[in-house]
mmCIF file of C-alpha atoms in Angstrom:
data_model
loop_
_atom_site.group_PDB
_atom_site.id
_atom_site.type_symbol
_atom_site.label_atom_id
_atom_site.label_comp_id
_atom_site.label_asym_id
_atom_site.label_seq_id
_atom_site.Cartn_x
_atom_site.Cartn_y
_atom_site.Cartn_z
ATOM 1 C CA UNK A 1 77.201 81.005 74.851
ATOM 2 C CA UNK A 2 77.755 79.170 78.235
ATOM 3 C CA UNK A 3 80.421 80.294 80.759
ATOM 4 C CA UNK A 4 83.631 78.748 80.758
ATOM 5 C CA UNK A 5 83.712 75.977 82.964
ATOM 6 C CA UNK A 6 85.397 77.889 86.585
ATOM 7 C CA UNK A 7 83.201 81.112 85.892
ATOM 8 C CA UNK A 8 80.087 79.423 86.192
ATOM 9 C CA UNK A 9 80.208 77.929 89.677
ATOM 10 C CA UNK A 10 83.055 79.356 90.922
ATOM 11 C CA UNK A 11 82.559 78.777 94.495
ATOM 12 C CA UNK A 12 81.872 74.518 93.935
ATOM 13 C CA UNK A 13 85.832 74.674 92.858
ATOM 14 C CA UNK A 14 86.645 76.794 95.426
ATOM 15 C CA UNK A 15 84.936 73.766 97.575
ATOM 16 C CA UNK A 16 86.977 71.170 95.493
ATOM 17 C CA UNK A 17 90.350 72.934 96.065
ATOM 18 C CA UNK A 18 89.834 73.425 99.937
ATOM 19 C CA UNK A 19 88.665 69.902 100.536
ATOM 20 C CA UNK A 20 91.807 68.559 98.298
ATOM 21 C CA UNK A 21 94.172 70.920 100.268
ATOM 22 C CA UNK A 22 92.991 70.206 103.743
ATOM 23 C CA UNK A 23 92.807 66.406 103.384
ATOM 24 C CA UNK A 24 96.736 66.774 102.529
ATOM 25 C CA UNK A 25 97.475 68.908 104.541
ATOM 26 C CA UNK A 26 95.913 67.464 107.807
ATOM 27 C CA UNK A 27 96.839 63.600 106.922
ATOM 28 C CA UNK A 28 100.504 64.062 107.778
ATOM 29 C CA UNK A 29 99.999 65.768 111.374
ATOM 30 C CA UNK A 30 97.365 63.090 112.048
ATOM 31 C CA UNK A 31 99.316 60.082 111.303
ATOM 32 C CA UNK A 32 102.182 61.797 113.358
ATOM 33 C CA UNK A 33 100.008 62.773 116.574
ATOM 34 C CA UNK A 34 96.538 61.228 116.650
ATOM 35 C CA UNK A 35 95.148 63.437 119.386
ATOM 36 C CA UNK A 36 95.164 66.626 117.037
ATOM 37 C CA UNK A 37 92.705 64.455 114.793
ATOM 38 C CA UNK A 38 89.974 65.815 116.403
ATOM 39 C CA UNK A 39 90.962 69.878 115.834
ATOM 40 C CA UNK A 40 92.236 69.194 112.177
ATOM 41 C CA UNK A 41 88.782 67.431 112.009
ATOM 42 C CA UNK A 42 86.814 70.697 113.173
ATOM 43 C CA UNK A 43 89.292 72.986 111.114
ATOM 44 C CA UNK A 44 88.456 71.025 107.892
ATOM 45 C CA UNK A 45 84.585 71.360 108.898
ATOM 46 C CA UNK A 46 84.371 74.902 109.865
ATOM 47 C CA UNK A 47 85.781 75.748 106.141
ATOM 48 C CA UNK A 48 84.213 73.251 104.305
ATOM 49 C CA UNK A 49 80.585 73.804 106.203
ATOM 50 C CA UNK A 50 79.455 76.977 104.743
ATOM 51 C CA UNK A 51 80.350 80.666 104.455
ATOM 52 C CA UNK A 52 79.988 82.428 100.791
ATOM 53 C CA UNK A 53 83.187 82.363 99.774
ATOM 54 C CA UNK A 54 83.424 86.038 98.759
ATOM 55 C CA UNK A 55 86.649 86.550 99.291
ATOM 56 C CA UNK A 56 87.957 83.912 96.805
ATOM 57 C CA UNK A 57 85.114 85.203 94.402
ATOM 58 C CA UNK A 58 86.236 88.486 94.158
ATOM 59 C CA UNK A 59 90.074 87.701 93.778
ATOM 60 C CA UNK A 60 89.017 85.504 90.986
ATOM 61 C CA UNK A 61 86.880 88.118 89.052
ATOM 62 C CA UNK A 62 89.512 90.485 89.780
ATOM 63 C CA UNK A 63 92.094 88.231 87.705
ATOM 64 C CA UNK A 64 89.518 87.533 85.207
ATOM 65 C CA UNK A 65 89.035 91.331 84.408
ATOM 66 C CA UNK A 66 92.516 92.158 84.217
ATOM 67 C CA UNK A 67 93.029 89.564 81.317
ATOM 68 C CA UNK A 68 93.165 85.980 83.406
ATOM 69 C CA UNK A 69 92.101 83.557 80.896
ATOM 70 C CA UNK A 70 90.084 80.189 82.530
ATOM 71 C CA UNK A 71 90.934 78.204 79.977
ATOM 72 C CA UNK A 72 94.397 78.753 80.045
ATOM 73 C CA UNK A 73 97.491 76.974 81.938
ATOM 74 C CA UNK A 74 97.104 79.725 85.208
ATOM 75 C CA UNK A 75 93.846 78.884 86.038
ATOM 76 C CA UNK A 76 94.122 75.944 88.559
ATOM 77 C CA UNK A 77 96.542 77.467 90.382
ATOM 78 C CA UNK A 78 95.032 80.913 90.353
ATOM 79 C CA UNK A 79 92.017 78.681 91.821
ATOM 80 C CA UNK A 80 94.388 77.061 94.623
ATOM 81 C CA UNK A 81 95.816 80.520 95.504
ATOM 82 C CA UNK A 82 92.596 82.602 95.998
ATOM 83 C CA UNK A 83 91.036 79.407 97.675
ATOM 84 C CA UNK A 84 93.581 80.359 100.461
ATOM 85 C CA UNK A 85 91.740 83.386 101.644
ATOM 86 C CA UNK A 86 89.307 81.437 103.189
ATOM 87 C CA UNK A 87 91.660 79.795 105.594
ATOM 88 C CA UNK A 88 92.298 83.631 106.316
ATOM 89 C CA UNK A 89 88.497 83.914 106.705
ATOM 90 C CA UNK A 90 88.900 80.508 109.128
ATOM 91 C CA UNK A 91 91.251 82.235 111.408
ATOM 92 C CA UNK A 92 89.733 85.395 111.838
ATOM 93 C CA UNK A 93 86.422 83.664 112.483
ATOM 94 C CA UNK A 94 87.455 81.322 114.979
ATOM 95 C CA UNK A 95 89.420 83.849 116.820
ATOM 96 C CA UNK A 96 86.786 86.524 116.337
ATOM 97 C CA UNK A 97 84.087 84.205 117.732
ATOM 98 C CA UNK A 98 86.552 83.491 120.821
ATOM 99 C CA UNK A 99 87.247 87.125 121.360
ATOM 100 C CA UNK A 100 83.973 87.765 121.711
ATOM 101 C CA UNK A 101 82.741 85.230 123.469
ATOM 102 C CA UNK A 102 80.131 83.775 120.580
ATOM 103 C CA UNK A 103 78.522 80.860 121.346
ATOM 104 C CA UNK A 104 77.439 79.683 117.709
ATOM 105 C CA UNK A 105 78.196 80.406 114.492
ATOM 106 C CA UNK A 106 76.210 79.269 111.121
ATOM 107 C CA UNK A 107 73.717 77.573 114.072
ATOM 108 C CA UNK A 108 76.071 75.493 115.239
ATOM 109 C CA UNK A 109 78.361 75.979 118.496
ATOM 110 C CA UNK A 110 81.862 78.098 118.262
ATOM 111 C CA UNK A 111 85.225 76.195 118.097
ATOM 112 C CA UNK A 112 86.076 77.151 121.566
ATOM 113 C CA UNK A 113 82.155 76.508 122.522
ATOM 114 C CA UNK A 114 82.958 72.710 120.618
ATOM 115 C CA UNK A 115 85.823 72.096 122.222
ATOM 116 C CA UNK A 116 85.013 72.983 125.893
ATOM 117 C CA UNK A 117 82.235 70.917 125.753
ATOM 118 C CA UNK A 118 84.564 68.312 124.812
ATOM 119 C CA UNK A 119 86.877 68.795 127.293
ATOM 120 C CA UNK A 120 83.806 68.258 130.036
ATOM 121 C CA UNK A 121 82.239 65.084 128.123
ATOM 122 C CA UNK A 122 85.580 63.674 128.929
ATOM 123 C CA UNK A 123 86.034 64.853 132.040
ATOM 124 C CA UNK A 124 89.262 66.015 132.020
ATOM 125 C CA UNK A 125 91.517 67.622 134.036
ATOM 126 C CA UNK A 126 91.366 71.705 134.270
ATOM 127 C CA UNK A 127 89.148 74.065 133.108
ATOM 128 C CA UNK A 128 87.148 73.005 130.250
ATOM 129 C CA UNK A 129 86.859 76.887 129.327
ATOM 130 C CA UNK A 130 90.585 77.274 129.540
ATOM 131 C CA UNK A 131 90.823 74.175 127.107
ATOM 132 C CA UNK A 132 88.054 75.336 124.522
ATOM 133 C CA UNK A 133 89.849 78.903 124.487
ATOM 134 C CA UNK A 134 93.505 77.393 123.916
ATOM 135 C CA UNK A 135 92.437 75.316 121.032
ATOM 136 C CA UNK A 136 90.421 78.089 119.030
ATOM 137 C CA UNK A 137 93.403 79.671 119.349
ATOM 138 C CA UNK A 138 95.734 77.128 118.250
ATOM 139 C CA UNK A 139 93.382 75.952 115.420
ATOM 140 C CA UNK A 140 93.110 79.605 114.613
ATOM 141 C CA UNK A 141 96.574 80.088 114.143
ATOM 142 C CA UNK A 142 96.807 76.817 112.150
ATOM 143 C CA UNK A 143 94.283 78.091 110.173
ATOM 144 C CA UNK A 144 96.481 81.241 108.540
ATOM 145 C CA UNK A 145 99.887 79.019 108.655
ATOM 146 C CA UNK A 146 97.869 76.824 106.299
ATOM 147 C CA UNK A 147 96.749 79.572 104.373
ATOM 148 C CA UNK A 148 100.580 80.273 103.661
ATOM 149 C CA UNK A 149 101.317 77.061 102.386
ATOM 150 C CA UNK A 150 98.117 76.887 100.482
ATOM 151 C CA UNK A 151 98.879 80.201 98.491
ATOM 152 C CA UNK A 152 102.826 79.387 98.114
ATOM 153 C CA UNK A 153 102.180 75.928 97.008
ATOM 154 C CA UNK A 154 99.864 76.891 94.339
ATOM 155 C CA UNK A 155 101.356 75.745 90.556
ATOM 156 C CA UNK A 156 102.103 78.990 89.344
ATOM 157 C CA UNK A 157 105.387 80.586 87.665
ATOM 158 C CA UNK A 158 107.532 82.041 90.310
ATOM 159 C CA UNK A 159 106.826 85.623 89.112
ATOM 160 C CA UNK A 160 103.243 85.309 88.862
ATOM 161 C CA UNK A 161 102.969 84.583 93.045
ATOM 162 C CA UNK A 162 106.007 87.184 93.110
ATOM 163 C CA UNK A 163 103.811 89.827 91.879
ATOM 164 C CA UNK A 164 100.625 89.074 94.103
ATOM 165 C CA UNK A 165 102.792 88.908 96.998
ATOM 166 C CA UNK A 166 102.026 92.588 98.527
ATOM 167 C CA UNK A 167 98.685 92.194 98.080
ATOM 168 C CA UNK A 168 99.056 88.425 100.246
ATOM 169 C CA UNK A 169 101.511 90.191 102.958
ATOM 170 C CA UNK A 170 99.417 93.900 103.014
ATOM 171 C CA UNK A 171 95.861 91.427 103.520
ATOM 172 C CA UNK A 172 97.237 89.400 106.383
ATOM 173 C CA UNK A 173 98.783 92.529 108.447
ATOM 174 C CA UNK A 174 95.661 94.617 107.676
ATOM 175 C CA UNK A 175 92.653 92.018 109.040
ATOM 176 C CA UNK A 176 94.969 91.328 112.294
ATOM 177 C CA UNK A 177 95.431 94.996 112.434
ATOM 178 C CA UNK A 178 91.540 95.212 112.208
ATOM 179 C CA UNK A 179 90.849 92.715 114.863
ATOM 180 C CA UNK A 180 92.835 94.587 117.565
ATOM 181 C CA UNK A 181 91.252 97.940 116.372
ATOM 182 C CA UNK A 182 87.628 96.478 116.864
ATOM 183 C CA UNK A 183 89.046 95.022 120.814
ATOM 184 C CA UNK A 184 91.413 98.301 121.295
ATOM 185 C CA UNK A 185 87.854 100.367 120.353
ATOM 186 C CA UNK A 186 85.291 98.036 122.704
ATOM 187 C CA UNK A 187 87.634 98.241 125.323
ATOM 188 C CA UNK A 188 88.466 102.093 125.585
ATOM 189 C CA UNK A 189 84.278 102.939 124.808
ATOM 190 C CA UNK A 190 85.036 104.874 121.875
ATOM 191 C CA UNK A 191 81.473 105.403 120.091
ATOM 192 C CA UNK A 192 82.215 107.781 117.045
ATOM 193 C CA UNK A 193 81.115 107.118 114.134
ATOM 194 C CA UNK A 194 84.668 107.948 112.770
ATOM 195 C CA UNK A 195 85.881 105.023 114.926
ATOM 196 C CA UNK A 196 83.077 102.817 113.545
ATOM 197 C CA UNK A 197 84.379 103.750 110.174
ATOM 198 C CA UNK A 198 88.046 103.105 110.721
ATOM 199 C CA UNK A 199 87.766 99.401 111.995
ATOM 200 C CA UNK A 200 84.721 99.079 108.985
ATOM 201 C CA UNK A 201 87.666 99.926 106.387
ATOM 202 C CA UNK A 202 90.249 97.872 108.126
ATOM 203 C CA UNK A 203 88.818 94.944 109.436
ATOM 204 C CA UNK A 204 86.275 94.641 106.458
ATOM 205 C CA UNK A 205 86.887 96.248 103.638
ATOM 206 C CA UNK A 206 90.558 95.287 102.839
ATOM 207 C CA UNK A 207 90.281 91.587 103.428
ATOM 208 C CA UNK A 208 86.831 90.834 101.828
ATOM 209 C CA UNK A 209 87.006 92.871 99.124
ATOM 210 C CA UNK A 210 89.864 95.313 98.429
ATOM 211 C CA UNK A 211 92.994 93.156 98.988
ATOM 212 C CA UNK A 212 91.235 90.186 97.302
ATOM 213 C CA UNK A 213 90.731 92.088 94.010
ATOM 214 C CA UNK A 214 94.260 93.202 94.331
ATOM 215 C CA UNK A 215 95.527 90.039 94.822
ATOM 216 C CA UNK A 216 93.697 88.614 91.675
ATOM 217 C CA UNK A 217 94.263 91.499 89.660
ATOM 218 C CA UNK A 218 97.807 91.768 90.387
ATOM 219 C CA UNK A 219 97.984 87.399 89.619
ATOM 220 C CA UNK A 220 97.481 88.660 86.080
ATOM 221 C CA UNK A 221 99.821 91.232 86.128
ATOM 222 C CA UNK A 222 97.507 94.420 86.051
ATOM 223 C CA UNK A 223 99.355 97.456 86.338
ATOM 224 C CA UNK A 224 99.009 99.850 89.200
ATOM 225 C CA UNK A 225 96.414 102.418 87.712
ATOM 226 C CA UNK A 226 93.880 99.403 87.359
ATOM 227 C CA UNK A 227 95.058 98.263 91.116
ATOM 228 C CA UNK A 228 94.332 101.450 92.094
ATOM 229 C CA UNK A 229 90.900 101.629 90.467
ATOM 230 C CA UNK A 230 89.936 98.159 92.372
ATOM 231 C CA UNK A 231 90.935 99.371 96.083
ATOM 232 C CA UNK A 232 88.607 102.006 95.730
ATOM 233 C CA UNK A 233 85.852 100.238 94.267
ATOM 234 C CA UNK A 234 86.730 97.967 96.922
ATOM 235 C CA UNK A 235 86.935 100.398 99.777
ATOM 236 C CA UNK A 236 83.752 101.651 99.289
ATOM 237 C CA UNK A 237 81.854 98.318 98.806
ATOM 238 C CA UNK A 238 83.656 96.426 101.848
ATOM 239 C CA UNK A 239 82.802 98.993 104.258
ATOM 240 C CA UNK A 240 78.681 99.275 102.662
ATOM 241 C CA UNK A 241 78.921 95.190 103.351
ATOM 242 C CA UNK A 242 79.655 95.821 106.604
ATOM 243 C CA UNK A 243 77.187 98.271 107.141
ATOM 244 C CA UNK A 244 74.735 95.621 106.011
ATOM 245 C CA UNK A 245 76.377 93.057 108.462
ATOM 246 C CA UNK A 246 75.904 95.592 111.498
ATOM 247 C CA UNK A 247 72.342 96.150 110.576
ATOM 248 C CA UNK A 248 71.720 92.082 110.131
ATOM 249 C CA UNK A 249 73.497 91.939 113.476
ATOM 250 C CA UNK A 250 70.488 93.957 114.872
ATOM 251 C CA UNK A 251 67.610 93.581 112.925
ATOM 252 C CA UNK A 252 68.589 89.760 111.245
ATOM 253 C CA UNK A 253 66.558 86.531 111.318
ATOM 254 C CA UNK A 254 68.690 84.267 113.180
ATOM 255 C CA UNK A 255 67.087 81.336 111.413
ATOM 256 C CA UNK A 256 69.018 82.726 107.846
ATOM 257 C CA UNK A 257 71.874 84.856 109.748
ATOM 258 C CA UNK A 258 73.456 81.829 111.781
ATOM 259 C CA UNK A 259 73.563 83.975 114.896
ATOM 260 C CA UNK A 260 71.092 85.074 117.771
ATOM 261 C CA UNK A 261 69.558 88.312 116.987
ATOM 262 C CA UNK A 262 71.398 91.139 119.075
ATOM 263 C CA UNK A 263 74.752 89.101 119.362
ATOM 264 C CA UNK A 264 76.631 92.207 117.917
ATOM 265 C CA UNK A 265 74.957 93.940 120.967
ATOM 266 C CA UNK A 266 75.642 91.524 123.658
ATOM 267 C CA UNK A 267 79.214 91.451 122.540
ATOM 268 C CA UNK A 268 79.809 94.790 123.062
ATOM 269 C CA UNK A 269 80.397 95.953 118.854
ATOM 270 C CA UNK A 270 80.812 99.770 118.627
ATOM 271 C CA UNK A 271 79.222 100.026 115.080
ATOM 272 C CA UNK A 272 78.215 102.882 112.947
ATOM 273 C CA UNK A 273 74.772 101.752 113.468
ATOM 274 C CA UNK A 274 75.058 102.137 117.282
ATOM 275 C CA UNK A 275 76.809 105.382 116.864
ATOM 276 C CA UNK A 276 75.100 106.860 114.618
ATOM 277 C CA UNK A 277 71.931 106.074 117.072
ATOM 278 C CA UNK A 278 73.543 107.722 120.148
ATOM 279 C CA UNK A 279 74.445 110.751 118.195
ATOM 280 C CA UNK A 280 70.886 111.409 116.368
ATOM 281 C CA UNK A 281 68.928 110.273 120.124
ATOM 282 C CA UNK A 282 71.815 113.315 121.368
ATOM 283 C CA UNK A 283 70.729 115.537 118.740
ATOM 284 C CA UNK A 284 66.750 115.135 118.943
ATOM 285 C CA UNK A 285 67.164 115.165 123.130
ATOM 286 C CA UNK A 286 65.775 111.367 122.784
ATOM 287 C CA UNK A 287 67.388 110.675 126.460
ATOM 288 C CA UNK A 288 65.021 107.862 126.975
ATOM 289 C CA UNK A 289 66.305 106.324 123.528
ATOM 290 C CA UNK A 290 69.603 107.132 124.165
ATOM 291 C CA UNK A 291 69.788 105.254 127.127
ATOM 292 C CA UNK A 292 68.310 102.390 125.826
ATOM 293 C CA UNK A 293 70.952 102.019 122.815
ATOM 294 C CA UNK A 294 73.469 102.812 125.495
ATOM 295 C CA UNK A 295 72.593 100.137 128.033
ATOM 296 C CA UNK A 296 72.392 97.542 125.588
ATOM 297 C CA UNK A 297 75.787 97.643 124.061
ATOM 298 C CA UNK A 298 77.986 95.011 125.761
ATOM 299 C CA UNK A 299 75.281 93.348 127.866
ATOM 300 C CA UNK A 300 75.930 89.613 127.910
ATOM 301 C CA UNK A 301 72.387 89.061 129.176
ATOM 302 C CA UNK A 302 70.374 91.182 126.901
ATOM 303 C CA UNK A 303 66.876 89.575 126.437
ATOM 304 C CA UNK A 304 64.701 89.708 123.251
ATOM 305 C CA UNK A 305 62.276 91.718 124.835
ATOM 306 C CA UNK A 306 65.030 94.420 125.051
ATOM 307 C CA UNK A 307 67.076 94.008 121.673
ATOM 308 C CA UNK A 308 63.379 95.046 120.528
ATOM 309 C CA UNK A 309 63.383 98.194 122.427
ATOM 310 C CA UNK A 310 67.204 98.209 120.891
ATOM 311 C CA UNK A 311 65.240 98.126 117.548
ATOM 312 C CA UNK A 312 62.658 100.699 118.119
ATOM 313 C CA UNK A 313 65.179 102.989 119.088
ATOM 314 C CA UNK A 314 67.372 103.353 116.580
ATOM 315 C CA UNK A 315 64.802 103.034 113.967
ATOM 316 C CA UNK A 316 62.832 106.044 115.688
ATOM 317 C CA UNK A 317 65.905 108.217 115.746
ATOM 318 C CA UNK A 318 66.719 107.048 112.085
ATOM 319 C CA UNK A 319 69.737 105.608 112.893
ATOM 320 C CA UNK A 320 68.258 102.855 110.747
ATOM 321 C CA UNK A 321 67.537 104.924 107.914
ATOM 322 C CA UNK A 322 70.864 106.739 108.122
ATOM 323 C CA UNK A 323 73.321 103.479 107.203
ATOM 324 C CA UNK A 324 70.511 102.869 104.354
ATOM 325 C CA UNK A 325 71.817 105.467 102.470
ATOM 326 C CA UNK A 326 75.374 105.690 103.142
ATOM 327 C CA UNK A 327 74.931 101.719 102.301
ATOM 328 C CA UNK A 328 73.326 103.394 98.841
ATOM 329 C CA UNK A 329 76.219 106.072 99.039
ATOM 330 C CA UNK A 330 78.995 103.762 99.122
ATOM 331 C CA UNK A 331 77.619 101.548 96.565
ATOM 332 C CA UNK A 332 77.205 103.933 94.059
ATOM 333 C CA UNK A 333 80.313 105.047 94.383
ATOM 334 C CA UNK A 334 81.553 101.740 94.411
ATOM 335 C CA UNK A 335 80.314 100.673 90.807
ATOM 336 C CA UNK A 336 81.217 104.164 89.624
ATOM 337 C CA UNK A 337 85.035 103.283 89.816
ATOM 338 C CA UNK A 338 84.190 99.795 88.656
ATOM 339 C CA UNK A 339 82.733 101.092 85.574
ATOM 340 C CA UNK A 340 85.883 103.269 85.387
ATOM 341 C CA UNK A 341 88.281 100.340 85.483
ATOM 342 C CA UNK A 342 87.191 99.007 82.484
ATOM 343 C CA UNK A 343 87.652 95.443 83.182
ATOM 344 C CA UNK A 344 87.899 92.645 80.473
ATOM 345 C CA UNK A 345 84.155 91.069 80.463
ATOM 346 C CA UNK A 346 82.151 89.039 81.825
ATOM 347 C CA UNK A 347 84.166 90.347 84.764
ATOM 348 C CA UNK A 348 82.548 94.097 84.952
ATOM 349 C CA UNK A 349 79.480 91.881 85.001
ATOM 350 C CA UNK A 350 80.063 89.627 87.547
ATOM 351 C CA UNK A 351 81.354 91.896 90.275
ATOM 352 C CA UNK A 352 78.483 94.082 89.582
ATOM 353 C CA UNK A 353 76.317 91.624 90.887
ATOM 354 C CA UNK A 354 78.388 90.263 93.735
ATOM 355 C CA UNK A 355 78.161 93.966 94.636
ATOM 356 C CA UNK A 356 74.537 94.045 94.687
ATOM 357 C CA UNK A 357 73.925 90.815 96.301
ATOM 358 C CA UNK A 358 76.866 91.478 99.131
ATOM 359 C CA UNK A 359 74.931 95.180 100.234
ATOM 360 C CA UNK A 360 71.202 93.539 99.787
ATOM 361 C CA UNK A 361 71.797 90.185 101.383
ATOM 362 C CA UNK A 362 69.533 89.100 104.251
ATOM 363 C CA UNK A 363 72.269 86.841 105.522
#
């Protein structure tokens, strides 16, 4: 029997619903002030130009599982309201990429890389840099006020959006929460791997994958023990994705990751990777290893030559080897409280193997 017709390519509506919601959404400011054509222009094509649109994914199998029926009157705007997470993914991009000085994302140049480079073609006055920061900002922000109106304007009965409210408020003050944690920790040196772990569940875990499930779940009025069951199955896999992200930060092919190899590096990321290699070099007195893992972190002008050495390092201390298995750790654990929830098919399914393709993905 074939999949009803969202299930099976989920992420092509999620496509249709963004494209339909920006267009609106952007015409009206356009027609108003022409010169913001330009940053509603990049706005639409960040979103619309790739990512994997997890985040919507999982808030939809999370409504599917706790009785969300795709054939039934909900489903569009179910589909418009989860959609809006990835304008939440849009903001904390551009803002991320800004904040840490990225020069490209998905191989193409940053907002605030796109946009100081525009500011120079044109010579303008000021400082182009100045000008590329202020609109990643600005389109940032615009980003996550869009988001708002995208999930309250989705055709839904009053209570249904009522009840996924928490989930929509808790999401929003948790990943902004998360982004000052990962600056607050970069900035004070802080290179525990309890630290690591704390921006991990923060910063990744509740917006990719816990608060989305809650969010969907809680759409189609699941009741708190079955909430409860999600978060952790979400907790546990949102933090092994990230642990998968920190080692593709490292050890990625930029040619599939989007990114040059060693950007977490240059920018100065205090992952559970890197801490995990400073405490094992401690422990084995691997001083020479030590100090190249230590050196590295936060060097704008690391070369390839030493994100190898980077490499070597933590593989020969088994820092490497060490987030392999809490990645295996967490996932087990992970699909041990989804089997628990019991979850209305093909939805047990489903996140099964977004949980096996977000902790063994390459990209």
């Amino acid at each position: 029997m074939s999949e009803p017709g969202f299930d099976a390519d989920f992420p092509a509506h999620v496509e249709r619903a963004l494209a339909k919601f920006l267009a609106e959404a952007g015409d009206p400011i356009r027609a108003m002030e022409p010169s913001t054509g330009p940053g509603v222009d990049a706005l639409s094509e960040f979103v619309l130009g790739g990512g994997k649109r997890l985040r919507p994914t999982f808030a939809w199998w999370g409504w599917r599982g706790a009785g969300g029926d795709p054939a039934g009157p909900d489903a569009e705007g179910v589909l418009q309201a989860v959609s809006s997470l990835e304008l939440v993914q849009a903001c904390a991009l551009i803002h991320d990429d800004l904040m840490d000085s990225s020069d490209s994302r998905r191989g193409s140049p940053t907002v605030h890389v796109a946009f100081a480079k525009r500011h120079a073609d044109h010579g303008w006055l000021g400082s182009a840099a100045s000008f590329g920061q202020a609109a990643a900002v600005l389109l940032g922000d615009l980003a996550l006020a869009w988001a708002d109106d995208m999930f309250a304007g989705a055709p839904l009965p009053a209570p249904t959006l009522a009840a996924a409210r928490p989930a929509w408020r808790a999401m929003r003050t948790e990943v902004l929460a998360g982004q000052y944690l990962d600056v607050h920790t970069q900035a004070t040196g802080d290179s525990s791997p309890e630290a690591a772990l704390r921006i991990d569940r923060l910063k990744t875990a509740a917006y990719t994958v816990q608060r989305p499930l809650h969010l969907g779940a809680a759409l189609a009025g699941a009741d708190d023990r079955l909430i409860g069951t999600l978060l952790s199955f979400g907790r546990d896999l949102g933090v092994a994705f990230q642990l998968r992200d920190d080692l593709l930060g490292v050890f990625g092919d930029p040619s599939i990751t989007g990114k040059p190899a060693g950007d977490d590096l240059r920018e100065g990321k205090r992952t559970l990777l890197l801490a995990l290699g400073m405490e094992l070099a401690a422990a084995q007195d691997r001083r020479a290893d030590a100090a190249v893992i230590a050196d590295a972190v936060g060097d704008k002008d690391l070369t390839e030559d030493a994100v190898t050495e980077v490499r070597d390092a933590l593989t020969g201390v088994g820092a490497v080897a060490a987030v392999e298995r809490r990645i295996d750790d967490l996932t087990t654990a992970a699909l041990e409280s989804l089997d628990a929830a019991e979850l209305a098919e093909p939805a047990t399914t489903r996140l099964r193997e977004l949980a096996i393709q977000a902790t063994q993905r390459k990209y």
